[in-house]
Amino acid sequence: MKTAIYLAAGAALALSACSQKTDTTSETAGGGGGGNRAQVWAAGSSTVFPFATRVAENVARTTGGKPARVESLGTGGGFKLFCGGASSQYPDVATASRPIKKSEFEKCAAAGVTDIIEIKIGFDGIVVANAKAGLSYDLHREHLYGALAAEAPKDGAFVPNTVKTWDAVAPGLPKEPILVYGPPPTSGTRDAFNELALEKGGEKVAALAALKKTDEDGFKAKTHTIRSDGLWVDSGENDNAIVQTLQKTPHSIGVFGYSFLENNMDKVKAAKIEGVAPTFETISSGAYPLSRSMFIYVKKASIGVTPGLREFVDGFVSDAATGKGGYLQSRGLIPLPEAEHKAQQASVKALTVMTAPAS
């Protein structure tokens, strides 16, 4: 599992396309048997990772405390670890680029992880991008389904998807080979891409629309299963590696969070999705079809026990960090509307715990 850890302000962060090494030397009392850590531990989304590391750095600088340890495991990997138990062997915070699922919430409860505080920190968009030197794309969600789904409808049945070029997906698209680098199944970006792009695209295909009316689970299985013949490549949790790959292969396309586009405008460009480009304004308004929300989840029981956790959480919802014009905006986070931002601050102040999600 590819992991990146932030241990101290100014510490070296070892990133590569092949691996992100985890430092497991953080201090714990009692050898992991329920003792208290000397620092906050957050784990999860690669998209939220740069925001969490910046908050960790800023809080440590202003309080003089030990910086939070932040790991990039993917949203699913973060929830798996977060929900593993209530002792100091498990993180205090899960960072996520999608809401927690009912199944994950139930696993938390079964392991004694109850009283979870859900905090929405802002918005992000899923970007479909290629190298600056490559062609420009204007894709519809049904194009993404047609290019990337494992199966396609044909003559009343579903058969393996064999299209190899974009122009074979739909007339007017470039005559370029389909080669897409994207996040792995453990990633919240992958989950959101499946739901916002492939599932919504599948709804526009007659055979799948009919299937949805009679078999919702079957419909989701068809639209959430990505082809495995090499035209989609799982690229780990290091979105910077995808950006580097796109530069080396200008005909290829990458799928990652808007924040990485924002920080690499000199290297890559985004495709329009149904005529809408991903921008601060289109994502915050919801006009961009692949917009999503960002979250952190906090164990209430750890507040007051793990040193610095309260300060870390307060720092995350502060006006200076996630408010309009806050320092995380410069890293690509789209702020919540003012009223919603204030509601999140109030929820944190009251330590309001979430109820079980519906699905």
mmCIF file of C-alpha atoms in Angstrom:
data_model
loop_
_atom_site.group_PDB
_atom_site.id
_atom_site.type_symbol
_atom_site.label_atom_id
_atom_site.label_comp_id
_atom_site.label_asym_id
_atom_site.label_seq_id
_atom_site.Cartn_x
_atom_site.Cartn_y
_atom_site.Cartn_z
ATOM 1 C CA MET A 1 0.000 0.000 0.000
ATOM 2 C CA LYS A 2 1.439 3.283 -1.072
ATOM 3 C CA THR A 3 1.700 5.709 1.816
ATOM 4 C CA ALA A 4 2.990 9.210 2.395
ATOM 5 C CA ILE A 5 3.453 10.542 5.907
ATOM 6 C CA TYR A 6 3.922 14.061 7.118
ATOM 7 C CA LEU A 7 5.924 13.939 10.378
ATOM 8 C CA ALA A 8 7.296 17.455 11.006
ATOM 9 C CA ALA A 9 7.256 20.908 9.480
ATOM 10 C CA GLY A 10 9.959 21.002 6.863
ATOM 11 C CA ALA A 11 10.499 17.217 6.917
ATOM 12 C CA ALA A 12 11.278 15.543 3.619
ATOM 13 C CA LEU A 13 8.342 13.922 1.857
ATOM 14 C CA ALA A 14 9.538 11.017 -0.276
ATOM 15 C CA LEU A 15 7.272 10.664 -3.287
ATOM 16 C CA SER A 16 7.798 8.620 -6.410
ATOM 17 C CA ALA A 17 5.682 7.091 -9.118
ATOM 18 C CA CYS A 18 6.406 3.670 -7.714
ATOM 19 C CA SER A 19 6.079 4.095 -3.957
ATOM 20 C CA GLN A 20 5.342 6.377 -1.079
ATOM 21 C CA LYS A 21 7.156 5.024 1.938
ATOM 22 C CA THR A 22 5.447 4.969 5.312
ATOM 23 C CA ASP A 23 7.346 6.049 8.425
ATOM 24 C CA THR A 24 6.077 3.931 11.281
ATOM 25 C CA THR A 25 8.223 5.442 14.022
ATOM 26 C CA SER A 26 5.594 7.739 15.569
ATOM 27 C CA GLU A 27 5.536 7.685 19.335
ATOM 28 C CA THR A 28 2.961 5.614 21.161
ATOM 29 C CA ALA A 29 2.571 4.819 24.816
ATOM 30 C CA GLY A 30 2.029 1.241 25.860
ATOM 31 C CA GLY A 31 3.285 -0.209 22.565
ATOM 32 C CA GLY A 32 -0.059 0.151 20.767
ATOM 33 C CA GLY A 33 -2.137 -1.538 23.426
ATOM 34 C CA GLY A 34 -4.470 1.375 23.986
ATOM 35 C CA GLY A 35 -1.953 3.976 25.175
ATOM 36 C CA ASN A 36 -2.135 7.551 23.954
ATOM 37 C CA ARG A 37 -0.064 8.759 21.025
ATOM 38 C CA ALA A 38 2.075 11.864 21.271
ATOM 39 C CA GLN A 39 0.568 13.220 18.051
ATOM 40 C CA VAL A 40 -2.590 13.231 15.955
ATOM 41 C CA TRP A 41 -2.822 10.474 13.333
ATOM 42 C CA ALA A 42 -4.902 11.070 10.194
ATOM 43 C CA ALA A 43 -5.164 8.665 7.252
ATOM 44 C CA GLY A 44 -7.137 8.408 4.021
ATOM 45 C CA SER A 45 -7.740 10.307 0.813
ATOM 46 C CA SER A 46 -4.858 11.243 -1.468
ATOM 47 C CA THR A 47 -6.937 14.246 -2.573
ATOM 48 C CA VAL A 48 -7.381 15.527 0.986
ATOM 49 C CA PHE A 49 -3.745 14.695 1.839
ATOM 50 C CA PRO A 50 -2.227 18.041 0.763
ATOM 51 C CA PHE A 51 -4.918 19.934 2.658
ATOM 52 C CA ALA A 52 -4.394 17.878 5.820
ATOM 53 C CA THR A 53 -0.603 18.237 5.702
ATOM 54 C CA ARG A 54 -0.924 21.989 5.355
ATOM 55 C CA VAL A 55 -3.285 22.165 8.341
ATOM 56 C CA ALA A 56 -0.900 19.959 10.345
ATOM 57 C CA GLU A 57 1.985 22.264 9.529
ATOM 58 C CA ASN A 58 0.069 25.431 10.316
ATOM 59 C CA VAL A 59 -1.366 24.153 13.613
ATOM 60 C CA ALA A 60 2.059 22.955 14.769
ATOM 61 C CA ARG A 61 3.592 26.323 13.930
ATOM 62 C CA THR A 62 0.947 28.311 15.797
ATOM 63 C CA THR A 63 0.648 26.042 18.845
ATOM 64 C CA GLY A 64 4.194 24.754 19.173
ATOM 65 C CA GLY A 65 2.858 21.204 19.380
ATOM 66 C CA LYS A 66 3.903 18.059 17.522
ATOM 67 C CA PRO A 67 2.612 18.058 13.929
ATOM 68 C CA ALA A 68 -0.095 15.584 12.985
ATOM 69 C CA ARG A 69 0.995 12.457 11.175
ATOM 70 C CA VAL A 70 -0.894 12.289 7.873
ATOM 71 C CA GLU A 71 -0.995 9.250 5.579
ATOM 72 C CA SER A 72 -2.212 8.926 2.000
ATOM 73 C CA LEU A 73 -3.900 5.521 1.695
ATOM 74 C CA GLY A 74 -6.964 6.317 -0.379
ATOM 75 C CA THR A 75 -10.378 6.963 1.126
ATOM 76 C CA GLY A 76 -11.299 3.285 1.375
ATOM 77 C CA GLY A 77 -7.948 2.382 2.910
ATOM 78 C CA GLY A 78 -8.288 5.232 5.391
ATOM 79 C CA PHE A 79 -11.738 4.106 6.525
ATOM 80 C CA LYS A 80 -10.532 0.508 6.863
ATOM 81 C CA LEU A 81 -7.757 1.589 9.223
ATOM 82 C CA PHE A 82 -9.871 4.206 11.043
ATOM 83 C CA CYS A 83 -12.617 1.644 11.679
ATOM 84 C CA GLY A 84 -10.190 -1.036 12.830
ATOM 85 C CA GLY A 85 -10.515 -0.132 16.502
ATOM 86 C CA ALA A 86 -10.649 2.561 19.164
ATOM 87 C CA SER A 87 -7.115 2.175 20.580
ATOM 88 C CA SER A 88 -3.996 4.154 19.696
ATOM 89 C CA GLN A 89 -3.142 1.532 17.081
ATOM 90 C CA TYR A 90 -5.689 3.201 14.810
ATOM 91 C CA PRO A 91 -6.033 6.754 13.434
ATOM 92 C CA ASP A 92 -7.956 9.522 15.180
ATOM 93 C CA VAL A 93 -9.023 11.008 11.836
ATOM 94 C CA ALA A 94 -10.094 9.606 8.466
ATOM 95 C CA THR A 95 -9.741 11.947 5.501
ATOM 96 C CA ALA A 96 -12.175 11.258 2.661
ATOM 97 C CA SER A 97 -13.160 12.415 -0.800
ATOM 98 C CA ARG A 98 -16.633 10.890 -0.403
ATOM 99 C CA PRO A 99 -19.039 10.286 2.489
ATOM 100 C CA ILE A 100 -18.533 7.233 4.674
ATOM 101 C CA LYS A 101 -20.594 4.250 3.500
ATOM 102 C CA LYS A 102 -23.152 2.458 5.650
ATOM 103 C CA SER A 103 -21.041 -0.709 5.506
ATOM 104 C CA GLU A 104 -17.963 1.177 6.716
ATOM 105 C CA PHE A 105 -19.932 2.881 9.490
ATOM 106 C CA GLU A 106 -21.170 -0.525 10.645
ATOM 107 C CA LYS A 107 -17.625 -1.929 10.660
ATOM 108 C CA CYS A 108 -16.576 1.018 12.809
ATOM 109 C CA ALA A 109 -19.371 0.308 15.272
ATOM 110 C CA ALA A 110 -18.546 -3.413 15.398
ATOM 111 C CA ALA A 111 -14.942 -2.543 16.325
ATOM 112 C CA GLY A 112 -16.016 -0.146 19.079
ATOM 113 C CA VAL A 113 -15.556 3.026 17.022
ATOM 114 C CA THR A 114 -18.674 5.015 17.860
ATOM 115 C CA ASP A 115 -19.513 8.712 18.195
ATOM 116 C CA ILE A 116 -17.944 9.814 14.918
ATOM 117 C CA ILE A 117 -17.919 13.490 13.972
ATOM 118 C CA GLU A 118 -18.408 14.082 10.223
ATOM 119 C CA ILE A 119 -16.976 17.381 8.962
ATOM 120 C CA LYS A 120 -17.388 18.646 5.417
ATOM 121 C CA ILE A 121 -14.385 20.812 4.584
ATOM 122 C CA GLY A 122 -15.138 21.932 1.017
ATOM 123 C CA PHE A 123 -15.524 20.821 -2.589
ATOM 124 C CA ASP A 124 -13.332 19.344 -5.270
ATOM 125 C CA GLY A 125 -13.863 18.236 -8.842
ATOM 126 C CA ILE A 126 -12.727 15.082 -10.573
ATOM 127 C CA VAL A 127 -10.656 16.129 -13.550
ATOM 128 C CA VAL A 128 -10.149 14.276 -16.823
ATOM 129 C CA ALA A 129 -6.923 15.754 -18.162
ATOM 130 C CA ASN A 130 -4.063 15.292 -20.569
ATOM 131 C CA ALA A 131 -0.724 16.905 -21.345
ATOM 132 C CA LYS A 132 -0.653 20.546 -22.438
ATOM 133 C CA ALA A 133 0.831 19.360 -25.745
ATOM 134 C CA GLY A 134 -2.032 16.938 -26.369
ATOM 135 C CA LEU A 135 -5.388 17.404 -28.088
ATOM 136 C CA SER A 136 -8.298 19.160 -26.399
ATOM 137 C CA TYR A 137 -11.291 17.042 -25.357
ATOM 138 C CA ASP A 138 -14.956 17.798 -24.735
ATOM 139 C CA LEU A 139 -16.369 14.587 -23.329
ATOM 140 C CA HIS A 140 -19.822 13.542 -22.182
ATOM 141 C CA ARG A 141 -20.329 11.106 -19.358
ATOM 142 C CA GLU A 142 -21.734 8.518 -21.746
ATOM 143 C CA HIS A 143 -18.430 8.782 -23.662
ATOM 144 C CA LEU A 144 -16.536 7.942 -20.484
ATOM 145 C CA TYR A 145 -18.819 4.966 -19.874
ATOM 146 C CA GLY A 146 -18.439 3.817 -23.492
ATOM 147 C CA ALA A 147 -14.663 4.047 -23.354
ATOM 148 C CA LEU A 148 -13.997 2.610 -19.906
ATOM 149 C CA ALA A 149 -16.765 0.201 -18.864
ATOM 150 C CA ALA A 150 -15.789 -3.472 -18.828
ATOM 151 C CA GLU A 151 -18.905 -4.423 -20.810
ATOM 152 C CA ALA A 152 -21.029 -2.746 -23.456
ATOM 153 C CA PRO A 153 -24.565 -3.522 -24.626
ATOM 154 C CA LYS A 154 -24.881 -5.269 -28.015
ATOM 155 C CA ASP A 155 -27.844 -7.038 -29.591
ATOM 156 C CA GLY A 156 -29.750 -7.311 -26.335
ATOM 157 C CA ALA A 157 -26.804 -8.600 -24.307
ATOM 158 C CA PHE A 158 -23.687 -7.245 -22.595
ATOM 159 C CA VAL A 159 -20.369 -8.165 -24.164
ATOM 160 C CA PRO A 160 -16.729 -7.301 -23.378
ATOM 161 C CA ASN A 161 -15.855 -3.744 -24.358
ATOM 162 C CA THR A 162 -13.499 -3.841 -27.345
ATOM 163 C CA VAL A 163 -13.313 -0.195 -28.477
ATOM 164 C CA LYS A 164 -9.726 0.989 -28.727
ATOM 165 C CA THR A 165 -9.967 4.604 -29.897
ATOM 166 C CA TRP A 166 -12.035 7.608 -28.819
ATOM 167 C CA ASP A 167 -13.582 8.119 -32.265
ATOM 168 C CA ALA A 168 -14.978 4.562 -32.016
ATOM 169 C CA VAL A 169 -16.845 5.632 -28.875
ATOM 170 C CA ALA A 170 -18.634 8.518 -30.574
ATOM 171 C CA PRO A 171 -18.358 10.418 -33.872
ATOM 172 C CA GLY A 172 -16.451 13.664 -33.532
ATOM 173 C CA LEU A 173 -14.099 12.506 -30.805
ATOM 174 C CA PRO A 174 -10.374 12.435 -31.638
ATOM 175 C CA LYS A 175 -8.898 9.458 -33.430
ATOM 176 C CA GLU A 176 -6.635 8.784 -30.473
ATOM 177 C CA PRO A 177 -6.022 5.523 -28.609
ATOM 178 C CA ILE A 178 -7.887 5.096 -25.321
ATOM 179 C CA LEU A 179 -5.336 5.025 -22.520
ATOM 180 C CA VAL A 180 -6.461 6.328 -19.136
ATOM 181 C CA TYR A 181 -4.427 6.489 -15.931
ATOM 182 C CA GLY A 182 -6.573 6.709 -12.834
ATOM 183 C CA PRO A 183 -6.969 5.920 -9.142
ATOM 184 C CA PRO A 184 -7.185 2.382 -7.723
ATOM 185 C CA PRO A 185 -10.314 0.791 -6.200
ATOM 186 C CA THR A 186 -9.314 1.909 -2.668
ATOM 187 C CA SER A 187 -9.502 5.565 -3.687
ATOM 188 C CA GLY A 188 -12.423 7.876 -3.003
ATOM 189 C CA THR A 189 -11.664 9.498 -6.338
ATOM 190 C CA ARG A 190 -12.299 6.121 -8.014
ATOM 191 C CA ASP A 191 -15.583 5.707 -6.118
ATOM 192 C CA ALA A 192 -16.714 9.188 -7.064
ATOM 193 C CA PHE A 193 -15.621 8.756 -10.694
ATOM 194 C CA ASN A 194 -17.641 5.538 -10.913
ATOM 195 C CA GLU A 195 -20.709 7.236 -9.480
ATOM 196 C CA LEU A 196 -20.504 10.688 -11.094
ATOM 197 C CA ALA A 197 -19.065 9.732 -14.487
ATOM 198 C CA LEU A 198 -19.652 6.090 -15.373
ATOM 199 C CA GLU A 199 -22.972 5.551 -13.587
ATOM 200 C CA LYS A 200 -24.439 8.844 -14.802
ATOM 201 C CA GLY A 201 -23.119 8.103 -18.273
ATOM 202 C CA GLY A 202 -24.663 4.645 -18.185
ATOM 203 C CA GLU A 203 -28.054 6.158 -17.376
ATOM 204 C CA LYS A 204 -27.966 7.761 -20.832
ATOM 205 C CA VAL A 205 -27.510 4.401 -22.582
ATOM 206 C CA ALA A 206 -30.908 2.866 -23.399
ATOM 207 C CA ALA A 207 -30.044 -0.729 -22.465
ATOM 208 C CA LEU A 208 -28.630 0.332 -19.114
ATOM 209 C CA ALA A 209 -31.484 2.718 -18.386
ATOM 210 C CA ALA A 210 -33.846 -0.218 -18.892
ATOM 211 C CA LEU A 211 -31.694 -2.438 -16.664
ATOM 212 C CA LYS A 212 -31.766 0.168 -13.892
ATOM 213 C CA LYS A 213 -35.566 0.035 -13.784
ATOM 214 C CA THR A 214 -35.578 -3.712 -13.158
ATOM 215 C CA ASP A 215 -32.260 -4.424 -11.433
ATOM 216 C CA GLU A 216 -30.600 -1.541 -9.592
ATOM 217 C CA ASP A 217 -27.762 -3.724 -8.283
ATOM 218 C CA GLY A 218 -27.111 -5.163 -11.723
ATOM 219 C CA PHE A 219 -27.053 -1.668 -13.195
ATOM 220 C CA LYS A 220 -24.484 -0.505 -10.635
ATOM 221 C CA ALA A 221 -22.352 -3.567 -11.235
ATOM 222 C CA LYS A 222 -22.277 -2.877 -14.973
ATOM 223 C CA THR A 223 -21.515 0.824 -14.624
ATOM 224 C CA HIS A 224 -19.000 0.562 -11.768
ATOM 225 C CA THR A 225 -16.837 -2.151 -13.328
ATOM 226 C CA ILE A 226 -13.943 -0.692 -15.303
ATOM 227 C CA ARG A 227 -12.287 -2.613 -18.118
ATOM 228 C CA SER A 228 -9.171 -4.599 -17.210
ATOM 229 C CA ASP A 229 -7.567 -5.049 -20.641
ATOM 230 C CA GLY A 230 -4.882 -2.400 -20.103
ATOM 231 C CA LEU A 231 -6.713 0.626 -21.480
ATOM 232 C CA TRP A 232 -7.421 1.775 -17.917
ATOM 233 C CA VAL A 233 -4.349 1.691 -15.674
ATOM 234 C CA ASP A 234 -4.583 1.827 -11.873
ATOM 235 C CA SER A 235 -1.922 4.347 -10.905
ATOM 236 C CA GLY A 236 -1.835 4.221 -7.132
ATOM 237 C CA GLU A 237 -2.577 7.030 -4.709
ATOM 238 C CA ASN A 238 0.136 9.387 -5.974
ATOM 239 C CA ASP A 239 -1.692 11.782 -8.291
ATOM 240 C CA ASN A 240 1.581 13.595 -8.989
ATOM 241 C CA ALA A 241 2.798 10.404 -10.658
ATOM 242 C CA ILE A 242 -0.190 10.527 -13.028
ATOM 243 C CA VAL A 243 0.708 14.109 -13.981
ATOM 244 C CA GLN A 244 4.266 13.008 -14.748
ATOM 245 C CA THR A 245 3.001 10.083 -16.842
ATOM 246 C CA LEU A 246 0.751 12.359 -18.906
ATOM 247 C CA GLN A 247 3.709 14.525 -19.786
ATOM 248 C CA LYS A 248 5.602 11.495 -21.062
ATOM 249 C CA THR A 249 2.618 10.135 -23.038
ATOM 250 C CA PRO A 250 0.701 13.115 -24.503
ATOM 251 C CA HIS A 251 -1.950 10.854 -26.085
ATOM 252 C CA SER A 252 -2.977 9.459 -22.685
ATOM 253 C CA ILE A 253 -5.550 10.827 -20.231
ATOM 254 C CA GLY A 254 -5.489 10.983 -16.438
ATOM 255 C CA VAL A 255 -8.212 11.091 -13.787
ATOM 256 C CA PHE A 256 -7.470 12.951 -10.537
ATOM 257 C CA GLY A 257 -8.646 15.729 -8.238
ATOM 258 C CA TYR A 258 -8.962 19.389 -9.239
ATOM 259 C CA SER A 259 -6.360 20.430 -6.672
ATOM 260 C CA PHE A 260 -3.688 18.598 -8.672
ATOM 261 C CA LEU A 261 -4.804 20.355 -11.844
ATOM 262 C CA GLU A 262 -4.673 23.687 -10.018
ATOM 263 C CA ASN A 263 -1.070 23.018 -9.027
ATOM 264 C CA ASN A 264 0.032 21.719 -12.447
ATOM 265 C CA MET A 265 -1.560 24.125 -14.930
ATOM 266 C CA ASP A 266 1.799 24.468 -16.671
ATOM 267 C CA LYS A 267 1.922 20.727 -17.369
ATOM 268 C CA VAL A 268 -1.635 19.492 -17.999
ATOM 269 C CA LYS A 269 -5.019 20.744 -19.202
ATOM 270 C CA ALA A 270 -8.503 19.563 -18.345
ATOM 271 C CA ALA A 271 -11.132 18.239 -20.701
ATOM 272 C CA LYS A 272 -14.539 19.855 -20.654
ATOM 273 C CA ILE A 273 -17.307 17.586 -19.423
ATOM 274 C CA GLU A 274 -20.513 18.227 -21.348
ATOM 275 C CA GLY A 275 -19.206 21.636 -22.329
ATOM 276 C CA VAL A 276 -18.208 22.707 -18.812
ATOM 277 C CA ALA A 277 -14.594 23.183 -17.763
ATOM 278 C CA PRO A 278 -13.577 22.493 -14.155
ATOM 279 C CA THR A 279 -12.994 25.841 -12.459
ATOM 280 C CA PHE A 280 -13.391 27.280 -8.987
ATOM 281 C CA GLU A 281 -16.741 28.763 -9.992
ATOM 282 C CA THR A 282 -18.202 25.731 -11.816
ATOM 283 C CA ILE A 283 -17.234 23.309 -9.057
ATOM 284 C CA SER A 284 -18.543 25.479 -6.202
ATOM 285 C CA SER A 285 -21.829 26.059 -8.038
ATOM 286 C CA GLY A 286 -22.222 22.384 -8.988
ATOM 287 C CA ALA A 287 -22.333 23.245 -12.714
ATOM 288 C CA TYR A 288 -19.330 21.008 -13.384
ATOM 289 C CA PRO A 289 -20.770 17.473 -13.664
ATOM 290 C CA LEU A 290 -17.946 15.779 -11.753
ATOM 291 C CA SER A 291 -18.046 17.922 -8.587
ATOM 292 C CA ARG A 292 -17.836 16.288 -5.139
ATOM 293 C CA SER A 293 -17.483 17.080 -1.426
ATOM 294 C CA MET A 294 -14.425 16.587 0.805
ATOM 295 C CA PHE A 295 -14.637 15.346 4.423
ATOM 296 C CA ILE A 296 -12.753 14.488 7.554
ATOM 297 C CA TYR A 297 -14.112 12.056 10.162
ATOM 298 C CA VAL A 298 -13.007 12.324 13.798
ATOM 299 C CA LYS A 299 -13.309 9.949 16.751
ATOM 300 C CA LYS A 300 -14.965 12.013 19.481
ATOM 301 C CA ALA A 301 -13.459 9.725 22.117
ATOM 302 C CA SER A 302 -9.954 10.766 21.009
ATOM 303 C CA ILE A 303 -10.581 14.481 21.599
ATOM 304 C CA GLY A 304 -9.006 15.432 24.898
ATOM 305 C CA VAL A 305 -6.982 12.209 24.836
ATOM 306 C CA THR A 306 -4.742 12.536 21.776
ATOM 307 C CA PRO A 307 -2.630 15.679 22.263
ATOM 308 C CA GLY A 308 -3.380 18.345 19.659
ATOM 309 C CA LEU A 309 -6.453 16.684 18.146
ATOM 310 C CA ARG A 310 -8.838 19.440 19.189
ATOM 311 C CA GLU A 311 -6.470 22.043 17.766
ATOM 312 C CA PHE A 312 -6.089 20.085 14.520
ATOM 313 C CA VAL A 313 -9.857 19.822 14.034
ATOM 314 C CA ASP A 314 -10.456 23.461 14.981
ATOM 315 C CA GLY A 315 -7.692 24.441 12.573
ATOM 316 C CA PHE A 316 -9.337 22.501 9.746
ATOM 317 C CA VAL A 317 -12.653 24.368 10.078
ATOM 318 C CA SER A 318 -11.123 27.781 10.810
ATOM 319 C CA ASP A 319 -11.853 30.745 8.558
ATOM 320 C CA ALA A 320 -8.106 30.971 7.932
ATOM 321 C CA ALA A 321 -8.005 27.429 6.483
ATOM 322 C CA THR A 322 -11.324 26.495 4.859
ATOM 323 C CA GLY A 323 -13.106 29.840 4.820
ATOM 324 C CA LYS A 324 -13.395 31.864 1.630
ATOM 325 C CA GLY A 325 -9.903 33.066 0.739
ATOM 326 C CA GLY A 326 -8.348 30.673 3.284
ATOM 327 C CA TYR A 327 -4.916 29.195 2.803
ATOM 328 C CA LEU A 328 -6.301 25.843 1.584
ATOM 329 C CA GLN A 329 -8.002 27.611 -1.310
ATOM 330 C CA SER A 330 -4.562 28.300 -2.774
ATOM 331 C CA ARG A 331 -3.998 24.520 -2.781
ATOM 332 C CA GLY A 332 -7.146 23.891 -4.802
ATOM 333 C CA LEU A 333 -9.853 23.367 -2.172
ATOM 334 C CA ILE A 334 -13.172 24.989 -3.131
ATOM 335 C CA PRO A 335 -14.693 26.574 0.016
ATOM 336 C CA LEU A 336 -18.192 25.829 1.246
ATOM 337 C CA PRO A 337 -20.839 28.551 1.063
ATOM 338 C CA GLU A 338 -20.499 30.824 4.102
ATOM 339 C CA ALA A 339 -23.633 29.531 5.867
ATOM 340 C CA GLU A 340 -22.557 25.900 5.439
ATOM 341 C CA HIS A 341 -19.017 26.701 6.591
ATOM 342 C CA LYS A 342 -20.403 28.299 9.771
ATOM 343 C CA ALA A 343 -22.646 25.265 10.324
ATOM 344 C CA GLN A 344 -19.599 22.984 10.193
ATOM 345 C CA GLN A 345 -17.806 25.203 12.715
ATOM 346 C CA ALA A 346 -20.805 25.013 15.035
ATOM 347 C CA SER A 347 -20.932 21.232 14.691
ATOM 348 C CA VAL A 348 -17.268 20.953 15.629
ATOM 349 C CA LYS A 349 -17.657 23.304 18.589
ATOM 350 C CA ALA A 350 -20.536 21.182 19.909
ATOM 351 C CA LEU A 351 -18.770 17.901 18.984
ATOM 352 C CA THR A 352 -21.952 16.764 17.243
ATOM 353 C CA VAL A 353 -21.769 13.104 16.227
ATOM 354 C CA MET A 354 -23.180 11.798 12.970
ATOM 355 C CA THR A 355 -26.038 9.361 12.515
ATOM 356 C CA ALA A 356 -25.705 6.201 10.450
ATOM 357 C CA PRO A 357 -25.674 6.871 6.689
ATOM 358 C CA ALA A 358 -28.560 5.524 4.640
ATOM 359 C CA SER A 359 -26.380 3.679 2.144
#
